[in-house]
Amino acid sequence: MDEVNLQKAEEVLKKYWGYESFREGQKMAIQSVLEGKDTLVLFPTGGGKSLCYQVPSLMLDGLTVVLSPLVALMQDQVEHLKKIGIRATFINSTLPGYEVEQRLVNARNGMYKMLYIAPERLSTNLWKVEEPNLNIKLVAIDEAHCISEWGHDFRPAYRNIREELSNTPEETRWIALTATATPEVRKDLLEVLKFENPATITSGFKRENLHWWVTESENKQKVLKKSVQKAAKLGSGIVYASTRRDCNHWADWFNKTGVKSEPYHAGLASDQRKTVQHAWVEGSLPLVVATNAFGMGIDKADCRFVIHHTMPFSLESYYQEAGRAGRDGKVSYPVLLFKKSDIDYLENRIKQSYPDYETLQKVYNALCDELDLAVGSEHEEPDTVSFSNVARRIAITEGRLNTALHLLQRLGLLHLVELREPRVGIKFIASPDYLLDFVNNAEPKKGEFLDKLYRMLGPQSVHEFIYMRESVLVNKLEVTSRQLQKALNVFSGYDQILQYKWQGETHLVQIAEARMKKLQIDHKSAYQYKDVLLKKLEYMARYAVTSECREVFLRTYFGETDCKPCGNCDNCRAKSKRDVSISNRDLEKIIGYLAEGDKSAREIAEHTGWTSEKLKKAVSYMVREEMIVVNEGNTESYRLRIR
Ligand code: ADP
Ligand code: MG
C-alpha cells in the first residue's frame, strides 16, 4: 500500500475503532483489496478478519455487500458497527418484505456503507430489482468455507454468490474470508468464486498461548469432573457436550460442586440464551456447558479453557471451537476428552445420514405424490408439504426423511426453504386500477384495510405471491389472526381480487425439474460428500491418538509446512519429561534386551544398571507409546509389542 493509503487506513482504524495499529496480515489484506485484487483472507478465529473488509469499505466511495451465513452473527456485527458510528444494515429471512424493501431503498440512496445479507436472499426478486441501483464497490464473503463441501458448514446458496452478483460492475472488488484453510477448501473456494490471480493472505494457524491437551479415558465423566475442577481455578471456560440433556445435566452438576455454570443449547428460549451468553462474556458466569450452537461470533478475550466432552466430526470444527480459548494471548487450555468408541459412534452417525438410492427414490416419489405432481409435469412454485404425511406414506422416521430431503437438495433435485413462523402469501389478481376503484367505493373500514394491505405488499404483489409473517400482517393491520383470515377469505372468495396461501411453521418445498419417473442422480456426487466427512473424521481421530506435537498436527492439516513442535502440548510435555533422563539409545537398550524374550523389571534393572526412577520412567513411557506391553497376570514382566 502506498504511504498515503496506509496512513488513511490507519486513520480510519483509529477514528472508528480506537486501535493503534493493524496486525501484519490485516495490513496486507487491506492493501490487496485497495489495489483491486481478488483477495482470500485466511486467519484463524479471532484473527481479526472483519477489519479486512470493514476498513476498505469506509475508504471506498459506495456500498459494501457482506455475505454472512448466520442471522445472529449479522445482527451482532451491524449493531456493533452502528455503535461506533458506521452506517450499516442487514437483510435476512427474519425481516418482513416491506422492511427489506425499505432498507434496499435506503441503500440505493447511499444511506449505508455496509449491507449484510444472507446468500439465500440474493435470489429473491426484491434484491434482483434493486441490485443494479446499489453502487456496489466491494463484495465481502465472510465464513467463505460455507462455499465448499470440504468446509464444515456447507451452504448450497454460497455456491451461487458469484452468479447472483454477476451484474456488479467490473471494478467491484471481491474479498473472501475464512478460518478454514485446508488445501481442498482453498481450491474449491477460488474456483467457485472465479477469483483471478488472487492474493491469498494468511497469518498462520499458530496459537502460541494455547496448550493443546488430549485425555483418553474410558471414564470420561470422571475425567471431566476433574478437568473442570482444575480448569475453573484459571478463570472462565466452556464445556462442549453433544446433547441438550448432557448440557443440562452437567451444568447442574458443576453448580452443585461449586462452579457456577449454565447450560446453553437450541432448546432454550432465545432470551435465556442471550442472558447466558451475556453473563459469560461479561464474567459473572464462569462456565457454560453448551452444544456447538454456542460461540460463533461471540467475542470474549479471557476464556481460559475449552473442554470437549464429545469429539467433533472434524478438525475444522474442533479448531474453531477450541480456538475460542485465549484470544487475549494468555496461556489457555483446549482439552479434548476421548475414548476409542467415540470414533465408531461418529462414523455411524455419518453413515446413517446417507440414505441409499432406493430410499431417495421412495422419498422423492412420496413427496411428489403428496404434492399431487404427476410424472413429467413441472412444479410451478414452492409449496408447503406435510413431512409427517410423506414419512407415513413410506413408513420411515421423520429423522431419516429429513436426511434424505437434504441429500436430494444437495443434489439439486429440490429446494427447501425454511420458514420460522406462520406466513401468509398474497397475490392480487385484480388490476391496480380496479383495486383503486374498489378501495374508494367499498365501505370505509374495508377500503382502508385493503389500501393498507396493498401498500404493505407493494406493486410486485400483482405479479407474484408476496409472503409475509402472519405476526407482522396482524400487527400492522391491527387485526387478530382470525380477523385477518376472514378478511382474506372474503377478498379471495366473494370479491375475487386476490389469492392467498397460509403457511404454518414448516418448510416450503420446490421440486427443481419436471417429475422424473426414475431419479437421475450422479452417484459420485451423491456419496462423495459422505466420503469427505469420513475422511475428516479420520483426521480428527488421528489428532486424538497422535504422539506428535498437537499444534504441528493441526497446522499441517490446515496446509502449513515446516512447523516446529510447540513445546507446550501434552505430547511435547511428555516428550521433554522423558528427554531429561532417557535418550533413544536408552530405549534401544531395552528393546534389544526384550528382543531376546520377556523380562521382568528386576532383570531389566540388572541388565541396564539404571536407578529405579529412571527405569520406571523409561518403562512407563514405552508402555504409553505402545512399544512394549505388560504381560497379563504378571505386572512384573514385559514384552515387546512387535517382535
Ligand atoms: P475473526 O472474524 O477473524 O474471528 P474478528 O474480526 O471478529 O475476528 O476480530 C476478533 C477481535 O480482535 C475483535 O475483538 C476485534 O476488535 C479485535 N481486533 C481485530 N483487529 C485488531 C487490531 N488491529 N487491534 C486490536 N484489536 C483488533
Ligand atoms: Mg469473523
XYZ file of C-alpha atoms in Angstrom, residues 12 26 122 139 182 283 332 488 541:
9
model
C -9.901 5.139 9.807
C -4.629 -7.127 8.083
C -29.668 -12.858 -3.453
C -18.279 -7.722 -2.062
C -7.357 -26.761 4.175
C -17.569 -12.501 33.517
C -5.146 -21.233 27.908
C -58.663 -12.684 3.126
C -9.304 -39.406 15.243
